[in-house]
XYZ file of C-alpha atoms in Angstrom:
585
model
C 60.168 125.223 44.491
C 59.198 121.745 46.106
C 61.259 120.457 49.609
C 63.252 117.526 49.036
C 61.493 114.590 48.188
C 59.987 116.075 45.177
C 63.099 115.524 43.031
C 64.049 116.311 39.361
C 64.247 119.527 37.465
C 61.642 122.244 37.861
C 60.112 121.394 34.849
C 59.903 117.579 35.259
C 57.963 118.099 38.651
C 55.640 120.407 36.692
C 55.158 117.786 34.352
C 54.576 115.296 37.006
C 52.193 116.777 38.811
C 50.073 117.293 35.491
C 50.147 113.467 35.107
C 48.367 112.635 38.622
C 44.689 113.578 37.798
C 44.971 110.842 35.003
C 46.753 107.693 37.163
C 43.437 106.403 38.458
C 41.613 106.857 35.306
C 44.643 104.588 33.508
C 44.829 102.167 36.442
C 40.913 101.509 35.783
C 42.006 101.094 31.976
C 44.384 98.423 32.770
C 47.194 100.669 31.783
C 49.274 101.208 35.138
C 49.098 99.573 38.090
C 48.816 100.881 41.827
C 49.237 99.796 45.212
C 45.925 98.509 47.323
C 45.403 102.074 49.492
C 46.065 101.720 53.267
C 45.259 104.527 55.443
C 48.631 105.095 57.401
C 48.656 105.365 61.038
C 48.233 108.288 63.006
C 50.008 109.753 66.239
C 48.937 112.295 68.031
C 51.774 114.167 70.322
C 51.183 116.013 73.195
C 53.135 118.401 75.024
C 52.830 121.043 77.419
C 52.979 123.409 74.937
C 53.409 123.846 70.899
C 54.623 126.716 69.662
C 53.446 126.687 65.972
C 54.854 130.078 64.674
C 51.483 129.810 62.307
C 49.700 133.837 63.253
C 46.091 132.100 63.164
C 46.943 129.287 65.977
C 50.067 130.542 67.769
C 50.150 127.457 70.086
C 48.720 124.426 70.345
C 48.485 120.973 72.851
C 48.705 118.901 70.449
C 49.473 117.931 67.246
C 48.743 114.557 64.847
C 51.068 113.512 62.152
C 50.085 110.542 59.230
C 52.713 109.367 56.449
C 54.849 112.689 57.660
C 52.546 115.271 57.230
C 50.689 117.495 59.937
C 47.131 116.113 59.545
C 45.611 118.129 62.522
C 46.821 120.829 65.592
C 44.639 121.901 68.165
C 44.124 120.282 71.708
C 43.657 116.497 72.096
C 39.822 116.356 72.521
C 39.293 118.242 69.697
C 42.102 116.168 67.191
C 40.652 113.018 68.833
C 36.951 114.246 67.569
C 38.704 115.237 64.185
C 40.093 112.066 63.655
C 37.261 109.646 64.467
C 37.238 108.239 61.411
C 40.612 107.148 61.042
C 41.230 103.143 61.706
C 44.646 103.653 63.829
C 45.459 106.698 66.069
C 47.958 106.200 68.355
C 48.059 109.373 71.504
C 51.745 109.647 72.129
C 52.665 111.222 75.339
C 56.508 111.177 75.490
C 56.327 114.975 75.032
C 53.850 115.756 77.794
C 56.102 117.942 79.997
C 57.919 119.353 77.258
C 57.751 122.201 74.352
C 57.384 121.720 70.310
C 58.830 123.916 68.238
C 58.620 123.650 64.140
C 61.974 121.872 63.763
C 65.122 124.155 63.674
C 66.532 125.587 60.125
C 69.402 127.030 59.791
C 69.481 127.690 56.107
C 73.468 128.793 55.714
C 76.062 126.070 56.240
C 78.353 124.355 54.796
C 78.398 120.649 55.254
C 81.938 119.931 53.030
C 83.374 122.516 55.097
C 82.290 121.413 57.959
C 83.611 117.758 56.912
C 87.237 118.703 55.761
C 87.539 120.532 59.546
C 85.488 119.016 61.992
C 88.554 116.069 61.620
C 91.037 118.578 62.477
C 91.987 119.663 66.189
C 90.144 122.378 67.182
C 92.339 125.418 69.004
C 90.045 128.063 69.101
C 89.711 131.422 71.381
C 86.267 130.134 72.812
C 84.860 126.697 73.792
C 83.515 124.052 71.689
C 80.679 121.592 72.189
C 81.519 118.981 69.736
C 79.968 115.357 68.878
C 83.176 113.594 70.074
C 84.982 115.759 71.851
C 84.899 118.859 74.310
C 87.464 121.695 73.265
C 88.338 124.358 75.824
C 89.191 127.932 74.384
C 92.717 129.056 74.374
C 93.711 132.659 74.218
C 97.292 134.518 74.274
C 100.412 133.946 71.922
C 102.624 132.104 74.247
C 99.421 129.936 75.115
C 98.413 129.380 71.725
C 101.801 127.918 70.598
C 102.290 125.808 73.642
C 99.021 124.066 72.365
C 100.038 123.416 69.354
C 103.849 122.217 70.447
C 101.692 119.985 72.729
C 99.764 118.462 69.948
C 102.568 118.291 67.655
C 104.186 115.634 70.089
C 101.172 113.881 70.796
C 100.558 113.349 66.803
C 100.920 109.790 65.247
C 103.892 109.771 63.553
C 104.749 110.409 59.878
C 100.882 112.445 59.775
C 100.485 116.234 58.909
C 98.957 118.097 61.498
C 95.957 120.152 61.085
C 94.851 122.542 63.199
C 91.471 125.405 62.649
C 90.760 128.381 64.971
C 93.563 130.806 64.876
C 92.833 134.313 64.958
C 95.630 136.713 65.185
C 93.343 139.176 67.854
C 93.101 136.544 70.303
C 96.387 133.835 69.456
C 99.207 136.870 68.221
C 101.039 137.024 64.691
C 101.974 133.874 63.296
C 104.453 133.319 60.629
C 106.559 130.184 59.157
C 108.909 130.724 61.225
C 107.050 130.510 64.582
C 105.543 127.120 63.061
C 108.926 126.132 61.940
C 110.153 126.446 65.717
C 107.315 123.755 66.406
C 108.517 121.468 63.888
C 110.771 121.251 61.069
C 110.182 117.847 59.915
C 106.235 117.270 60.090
C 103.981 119.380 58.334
C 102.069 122.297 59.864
C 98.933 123.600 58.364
C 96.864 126.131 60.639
C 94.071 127.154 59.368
C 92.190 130.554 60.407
C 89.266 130.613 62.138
C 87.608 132.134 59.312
C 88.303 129.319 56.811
C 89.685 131.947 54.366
C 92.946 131.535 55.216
C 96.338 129.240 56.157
C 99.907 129.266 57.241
C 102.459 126.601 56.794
C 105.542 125.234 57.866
C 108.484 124.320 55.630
C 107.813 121.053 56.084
C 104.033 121.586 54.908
C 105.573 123.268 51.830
C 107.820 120.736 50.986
C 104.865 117.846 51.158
C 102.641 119.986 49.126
C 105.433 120.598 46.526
C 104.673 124.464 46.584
C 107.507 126.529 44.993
C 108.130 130.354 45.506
C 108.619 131.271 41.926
C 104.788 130.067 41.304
C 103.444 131.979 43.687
C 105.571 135.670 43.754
C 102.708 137.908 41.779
C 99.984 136.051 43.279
C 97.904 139.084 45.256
C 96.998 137.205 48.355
C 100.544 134.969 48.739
C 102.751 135.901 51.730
C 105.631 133.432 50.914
C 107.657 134.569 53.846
C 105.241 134.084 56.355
C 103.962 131.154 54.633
C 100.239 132.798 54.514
C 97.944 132.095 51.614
C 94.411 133.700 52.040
C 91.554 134.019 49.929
C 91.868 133.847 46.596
C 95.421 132.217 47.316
C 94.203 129.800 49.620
C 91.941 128.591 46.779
C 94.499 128.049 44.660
C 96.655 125.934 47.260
C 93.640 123.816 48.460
C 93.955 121.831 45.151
C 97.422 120.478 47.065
C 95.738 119.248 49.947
C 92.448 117.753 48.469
C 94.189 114.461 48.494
C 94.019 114.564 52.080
C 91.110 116.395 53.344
C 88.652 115.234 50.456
C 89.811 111.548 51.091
C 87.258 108.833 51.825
C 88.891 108.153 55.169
C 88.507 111.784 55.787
C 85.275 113.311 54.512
C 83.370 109.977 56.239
C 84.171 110.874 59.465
C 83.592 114.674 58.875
C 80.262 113.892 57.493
C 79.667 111.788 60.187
C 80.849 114.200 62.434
C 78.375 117.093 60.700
C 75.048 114.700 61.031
C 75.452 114.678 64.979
C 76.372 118.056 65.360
C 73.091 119.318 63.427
C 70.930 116.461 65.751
C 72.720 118.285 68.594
C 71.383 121.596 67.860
C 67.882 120.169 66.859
C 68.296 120.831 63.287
C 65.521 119.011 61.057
C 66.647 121.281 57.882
C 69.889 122.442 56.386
C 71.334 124.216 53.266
C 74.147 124.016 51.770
C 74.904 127.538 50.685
C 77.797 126.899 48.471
C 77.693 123.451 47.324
C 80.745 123.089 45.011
C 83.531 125.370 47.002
C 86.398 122.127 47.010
C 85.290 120.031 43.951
C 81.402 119.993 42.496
C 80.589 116.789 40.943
C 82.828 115.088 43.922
C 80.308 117.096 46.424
C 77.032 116.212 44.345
C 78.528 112.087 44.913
C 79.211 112.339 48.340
C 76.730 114.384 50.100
C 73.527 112.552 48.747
C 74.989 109.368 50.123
C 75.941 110.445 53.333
C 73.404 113.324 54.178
C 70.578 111.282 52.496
C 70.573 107.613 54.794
C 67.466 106.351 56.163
C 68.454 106.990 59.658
C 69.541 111.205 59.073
C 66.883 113.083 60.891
C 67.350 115.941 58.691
C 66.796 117.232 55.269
C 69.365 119.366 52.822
C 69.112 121.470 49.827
C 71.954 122.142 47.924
C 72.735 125.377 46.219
C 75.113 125.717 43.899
C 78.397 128.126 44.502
C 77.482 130.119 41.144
C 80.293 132.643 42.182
C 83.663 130.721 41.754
C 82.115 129.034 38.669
C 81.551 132.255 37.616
C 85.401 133.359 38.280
C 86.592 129.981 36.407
C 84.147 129.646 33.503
C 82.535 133.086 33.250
C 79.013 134.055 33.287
C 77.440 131.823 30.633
C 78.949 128.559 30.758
C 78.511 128.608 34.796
C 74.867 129.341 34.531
C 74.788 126.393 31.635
C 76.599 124.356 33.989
C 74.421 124.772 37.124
C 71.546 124.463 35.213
C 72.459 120.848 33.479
C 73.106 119.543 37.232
C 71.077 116.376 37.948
C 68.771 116.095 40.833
C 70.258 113.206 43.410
C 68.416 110.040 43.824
C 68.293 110.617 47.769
C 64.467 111.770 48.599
C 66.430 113.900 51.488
C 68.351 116.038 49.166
C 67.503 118.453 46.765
C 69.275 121.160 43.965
C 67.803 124.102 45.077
C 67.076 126.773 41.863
C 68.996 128.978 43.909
C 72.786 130.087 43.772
C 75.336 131.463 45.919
C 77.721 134.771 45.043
C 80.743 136.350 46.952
C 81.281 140.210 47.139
C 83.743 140.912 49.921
C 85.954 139.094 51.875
C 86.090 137.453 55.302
C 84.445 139.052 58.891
C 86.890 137.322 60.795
C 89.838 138.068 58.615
C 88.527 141.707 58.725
C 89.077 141.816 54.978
C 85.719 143.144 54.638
C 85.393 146.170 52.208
C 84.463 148.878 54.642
C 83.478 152.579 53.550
C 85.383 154.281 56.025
C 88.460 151.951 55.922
C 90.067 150.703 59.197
C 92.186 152.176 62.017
C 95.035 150.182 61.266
C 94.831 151.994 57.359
C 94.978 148.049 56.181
C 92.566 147.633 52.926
C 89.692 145.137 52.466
C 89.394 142.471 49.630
C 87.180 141.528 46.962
C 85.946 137.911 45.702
C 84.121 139.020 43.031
C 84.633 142.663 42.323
C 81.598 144.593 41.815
C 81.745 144.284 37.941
C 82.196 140.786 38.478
C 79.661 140.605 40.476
C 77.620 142.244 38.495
C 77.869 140.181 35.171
C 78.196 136.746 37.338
C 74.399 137.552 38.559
C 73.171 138.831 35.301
C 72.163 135.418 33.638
C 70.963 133.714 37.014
C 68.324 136.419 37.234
C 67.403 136.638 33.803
C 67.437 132.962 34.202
C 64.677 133.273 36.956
C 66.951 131.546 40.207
C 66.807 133.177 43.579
C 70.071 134.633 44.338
C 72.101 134.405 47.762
C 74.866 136.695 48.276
C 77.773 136.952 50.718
C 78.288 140.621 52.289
C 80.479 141.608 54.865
C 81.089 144.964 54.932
C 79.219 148.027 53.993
C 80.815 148.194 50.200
C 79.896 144.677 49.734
C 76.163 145.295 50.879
C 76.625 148.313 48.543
C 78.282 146.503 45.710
C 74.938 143.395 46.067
C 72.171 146.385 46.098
C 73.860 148.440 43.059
C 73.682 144.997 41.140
C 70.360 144.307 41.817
C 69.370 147.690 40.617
C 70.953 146.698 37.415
C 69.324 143.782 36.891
C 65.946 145.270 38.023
C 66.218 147.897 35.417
C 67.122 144.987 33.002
C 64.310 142.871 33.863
C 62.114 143.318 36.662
C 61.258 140.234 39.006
C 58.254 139.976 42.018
C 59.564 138.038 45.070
C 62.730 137.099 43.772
C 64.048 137.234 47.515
C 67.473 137.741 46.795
C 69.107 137.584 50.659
C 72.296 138.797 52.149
C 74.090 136.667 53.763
C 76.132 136.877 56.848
C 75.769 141.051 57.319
C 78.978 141.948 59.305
C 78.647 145.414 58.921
C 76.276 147.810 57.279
C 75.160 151.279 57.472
C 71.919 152.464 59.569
C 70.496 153.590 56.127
C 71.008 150.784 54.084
C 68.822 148.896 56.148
C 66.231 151.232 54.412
C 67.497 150.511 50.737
C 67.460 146.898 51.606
C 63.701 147.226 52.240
C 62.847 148.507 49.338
C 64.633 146.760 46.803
C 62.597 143.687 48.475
C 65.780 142.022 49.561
C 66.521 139.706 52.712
C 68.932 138.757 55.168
C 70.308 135.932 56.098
C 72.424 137.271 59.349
C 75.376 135.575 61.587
C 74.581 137.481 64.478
C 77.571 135.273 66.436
C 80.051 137.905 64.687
C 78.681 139.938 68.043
C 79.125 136.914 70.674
C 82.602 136.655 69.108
C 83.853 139.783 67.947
C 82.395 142.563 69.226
C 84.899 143.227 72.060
C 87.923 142.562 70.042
C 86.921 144.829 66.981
C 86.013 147.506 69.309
C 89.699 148.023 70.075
C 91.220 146.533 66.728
C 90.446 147.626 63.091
C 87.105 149.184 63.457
C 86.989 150.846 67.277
C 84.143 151.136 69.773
C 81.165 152.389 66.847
C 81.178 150.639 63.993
C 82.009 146.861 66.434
C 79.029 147.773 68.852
C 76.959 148.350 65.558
C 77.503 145.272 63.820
C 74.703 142.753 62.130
C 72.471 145.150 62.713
C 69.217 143.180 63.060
C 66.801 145.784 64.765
C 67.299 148.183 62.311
C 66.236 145.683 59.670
C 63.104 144.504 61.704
C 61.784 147.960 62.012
C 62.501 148.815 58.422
C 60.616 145.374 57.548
C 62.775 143.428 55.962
C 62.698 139.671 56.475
C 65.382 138.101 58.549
C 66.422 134.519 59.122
C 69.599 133.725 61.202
C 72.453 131.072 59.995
C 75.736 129.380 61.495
C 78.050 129.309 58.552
C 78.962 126.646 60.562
C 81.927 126.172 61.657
C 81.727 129.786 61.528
C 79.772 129.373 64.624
C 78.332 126.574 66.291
C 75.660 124.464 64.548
C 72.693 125.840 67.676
C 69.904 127.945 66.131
C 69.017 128.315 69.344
C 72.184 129.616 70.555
C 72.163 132.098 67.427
C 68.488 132.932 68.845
C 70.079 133.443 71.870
C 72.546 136.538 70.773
C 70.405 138.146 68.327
C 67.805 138.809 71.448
C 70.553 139.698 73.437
C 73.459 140.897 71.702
C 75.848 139.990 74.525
C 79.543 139.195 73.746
C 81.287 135.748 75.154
C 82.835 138.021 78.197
C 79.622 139.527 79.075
C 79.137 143.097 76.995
C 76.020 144.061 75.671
C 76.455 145.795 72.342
C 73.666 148.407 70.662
C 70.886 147.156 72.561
C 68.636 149.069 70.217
C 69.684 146.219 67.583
C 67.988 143.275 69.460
C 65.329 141.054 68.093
C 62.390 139.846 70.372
C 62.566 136.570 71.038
C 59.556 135.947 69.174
C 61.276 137.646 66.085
C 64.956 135.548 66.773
C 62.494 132.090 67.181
C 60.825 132.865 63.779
C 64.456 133.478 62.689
C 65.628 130.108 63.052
C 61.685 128.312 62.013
C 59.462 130.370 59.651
C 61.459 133.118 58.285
C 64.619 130.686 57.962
C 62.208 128.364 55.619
C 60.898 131.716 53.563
C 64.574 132.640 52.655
C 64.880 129.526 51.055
C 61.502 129.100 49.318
C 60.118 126.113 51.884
C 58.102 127.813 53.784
C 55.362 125.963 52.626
C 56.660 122.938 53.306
C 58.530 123.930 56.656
C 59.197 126.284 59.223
C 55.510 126.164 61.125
C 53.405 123.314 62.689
C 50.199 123.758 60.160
C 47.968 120.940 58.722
C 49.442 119.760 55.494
C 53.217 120.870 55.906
C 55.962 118.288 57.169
C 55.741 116.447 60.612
C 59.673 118.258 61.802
C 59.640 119.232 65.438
C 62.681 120.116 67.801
C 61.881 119.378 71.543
C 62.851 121.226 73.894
C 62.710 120.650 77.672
C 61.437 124.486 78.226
C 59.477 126.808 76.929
C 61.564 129.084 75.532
C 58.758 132.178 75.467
C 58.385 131.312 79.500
C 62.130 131.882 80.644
C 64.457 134.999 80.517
C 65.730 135.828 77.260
C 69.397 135.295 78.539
C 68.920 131.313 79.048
C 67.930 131.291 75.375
C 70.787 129.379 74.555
C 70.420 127.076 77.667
C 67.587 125.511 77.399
C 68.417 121.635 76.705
C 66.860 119.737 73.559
C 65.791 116.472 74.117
C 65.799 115.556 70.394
C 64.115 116.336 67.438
C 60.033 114.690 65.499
C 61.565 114.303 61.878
C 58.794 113.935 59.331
C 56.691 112.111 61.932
C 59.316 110.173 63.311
C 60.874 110.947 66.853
C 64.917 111.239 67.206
C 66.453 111.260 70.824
C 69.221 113.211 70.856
C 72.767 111.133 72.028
C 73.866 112.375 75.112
């Protein structure tokens, strides 16, 4: 597939790139006209040192960009000797004392998401770096509550209150009642830190017009605690999209989204589940927001195949992602990819686990495997990559004995069908996931995070040291790229870099040290190998003649200092196609 920039379906870019031998010969006919030809300017930045993740020229001094494009890499007197003939080369040397890396990708977020909480206050177990605001971590029932008491009364009056990051390990149980104590007149909605789930006040009931009798048989409704997770929370979304999917609203998310990704030195992005609040409201939005002249960053969309799948069934979702139109915006692009479910939420621990939990509570399934199963089945026969998000062991199961299937059914080269996320698997499915030719696309934050929690609740010391296991992958050879799932984690491929070479947890354990990357393997997790789990690796992902001109700066070398200050090293901005972005301080 092309980056975006080469828009339209797959067969109108075939068909477009058949017509370009003939344009000259019809513009000397008299039949189309063309622009005079100017040769564009070229730079040539220079650093200290350029890490190119490209195996034939690992590093570089210097490298010279035209119209967006790498047009050269190699050390200045050499590029300068290169590029003789060109009219206009400019030597840039804002970047002399500093490092170039191929510009960061984190190729698993969710940019709607991100939108409908980033506006919401933040009351999380761990500290948060945001655009417009720092958020220290609270932890602790009684401490939990007294922050949300204290922004209850702080609130402008008459508005709901929203707040994300509660997790019952770190903040205690929380029921209606509890919020009820808070407030019995303005609405409460809390929303879990893994985005799967709410709970609500009375009051929050009452504005959303929910009544009990419509929700008693529903599997994942706890009316008397006010709790509505998965599956349930989809259904009760619907009552708040008014609110969170307002113009007002999603503006300043999106807003909110575009610095956050130039704060982590971000030049690409996809959206792996475009389409989880409301599609053809997404496919208006996004494209005008995420594609503006002045958005250092590109995004490809991929369709959430999955709950189309669960609403539609099989054949009308695949007719319906496959009729979507490309967006105008040369900065955003309909991947011919699509995202699946298996099992539920890491941080919810309703992952389907193999050996159950210690608590004897049950996992959950978004799609169950037969679902899963016949929501794939025309997508591959159809020839689209597939994504998948795993969790637990069963789910990783429950993707692989699919694929099988299909494979059986029809078999596809390179179809790099990836895992996503990777909570928890067994050592020897890192094996089966080799050879069916599979990838992952790993959260390895689920260790910074939740290591030391799930060592002593649901799955003990074991199975919590052990999970994302990224080392066994790498030796078994499969490819792996490392994502946010932001805000399942902070939008910082560096920072994910940062625990997947070092597996240490936000109060200082080190978990299965054996399951490290190198930092060499984490960098080419968040550049090169990112890019090849989304088919634009030869577009992105490496500084090499003829791919685009996206670097991330960085004010270190992050080869040259101790793998623990991965995460520190500060970013001075970002080179997007040619173009330098400062980062806002």
């Amino acid at each position: 597939m092309s980056a975006p920039g080469c828009s339209g379906t797959r067969e109108a870019r075939a068909r477009r790139a058949s017509w370009w031998p003939w344009l000259g010969l019809l513009a000397a006919l008299g039949c189309v006209s063309t622009p005079p030809l100017t040769e564009p300017a070229t730079t040539i930045y220079v650093a200290r040192q350029i890490l190119t993740m490209d195996p034939e020229q690992p590093t570089a001094e210097a490298v010279a960009v035209a119209d967006g494009r790498i047009v050269g890499v190699g050390d200045l007197s050499s590029l300068r000797n290169d590029l003789r003939q060109h009219s206009q080369v400019l030597v840039d040397m804002r970047f002399a004392e500093k490092t170039l890396l191929p510009g960061l990708i984190d190729n698993h977020i969710h940019p709607m998401m991100a939108a409908v909480l980033l506006p919401m206050e933040f009351v999380t177990p761990y500290d948060w770096d945001l655009p417009d605001r720092q958020v220290i971590g609270v932890r602790g029932q009684d401490a939990y509550r007294a922050r949300l008491a204290e922004l209850e009364a702080s609130h402008p009056e008459g508005e709901p209150l929203f707040a994300w990051g509660y997790h019952p390990i770190f903040h205690g149980e929380l029921a209606r009642r509890d919020l009820n104590q808070i407030s019995t007149t303005r609405p409460i909605i809390v929303w879990h830190r893994s985005f799967h789930e709410i709970y609500l006040n009375d009051a929050a009931m009452r504005w959303m017009e929910l009544e009990r009798r419509d929700w008693r048989r529903h599997p994942h409704v706890d009316w008397a605690r006010g709790h509505f997770y998965e599956t349930g929370l989809a259904a009760v979304v619907a009552k708040l999209n008014p609110t969170i999917l307002s113009p007002e609203w999603i503006s300043k998310g999106l807003r909110l989204v575009i610095a956050a990704a130039h704060q982590g030195g971000v030049t690409t992005i996809a959206d792996m589940a475009t389409g989880i609040f409301d599609l053809d409201r997404e496919l208006e939005v996004m494209p005008a927001f995420l594609g503006r002249a002045d958005v250092p960053f590109r995004t490809l969309l991929i369709p959430a195949a999955g709950p189309l799948t669960l609403v539609m069934g099989p054949a009308p979702a695949f007719d319906r992602v496959a009729s979507l139109p490309q967006p105008a915006s040369a900065k955003v692009e309909i991947a011919d990819q699509v995202k699946f479910l298996a099992d539920g939420a890491f941080y919810s621990q309703l992952m389907q686990m193999g050996d159950g939990y210690l608590d004897g509570h049950h996992g959950e399934w978004l799609m169950t495997p037969e679902q899963l199963l016949a929501g794939m089945r025309p997508f591959w026969h159809g020839e689209y990559q597939l994504h998948i998000h795993v969790n637990g062991d069963l789910g990783v199961k429950s993707a692989l004995d699919a694929l099988d299937t299909l494979q059986a059914e029809k078999p596809r080269d390179d179809h790099r069908t990836t895992l996503h996320h990777f909570g928890y698997s067994k050592d020897a499915q890192s094996r089966r996931i080799a050879d069916a030719g599979v990838l992952v696309s790993a959260n390895p934050f689920y260790v910074y995070a939740l290591a030391d929690p799930y060592s002593e609740v649901g799955l003990g010391p074991e199975r919590a040291s052990h999970m994302v296991r990224l080392g066994s992958l790498a030796r078994a050879g499969v490819p792996i790229s490392l994502h946010s799932d932001f805000t399942m984690a902070p939008l910082e491929p560096l920072r994910l870099a940062w625990v997947a070479a070092n597996r240490t947890t936000a109060d200082g354990v080190v978990h299965a040290p054996d399951e490290r990357l190198s930092v060499d393997h984490a960098l080419r997790a968040v550049t090169i190998d990112a890019a090849h789990a989304i088919q634009m690796e030869d577009e992105v992902g490496s500084i090499r003649v003829g791919k685009r001109a996206d670097f991330t700066v960085l004010e270190e070398d992050p080869t040259a200092v101790p793998p623990e200050r991965l995460a520190d090293i500060p970013i001075w901005g970002t080179v997007f196609e040619g173009t330098p972005h400062p980062r806002a301080n």
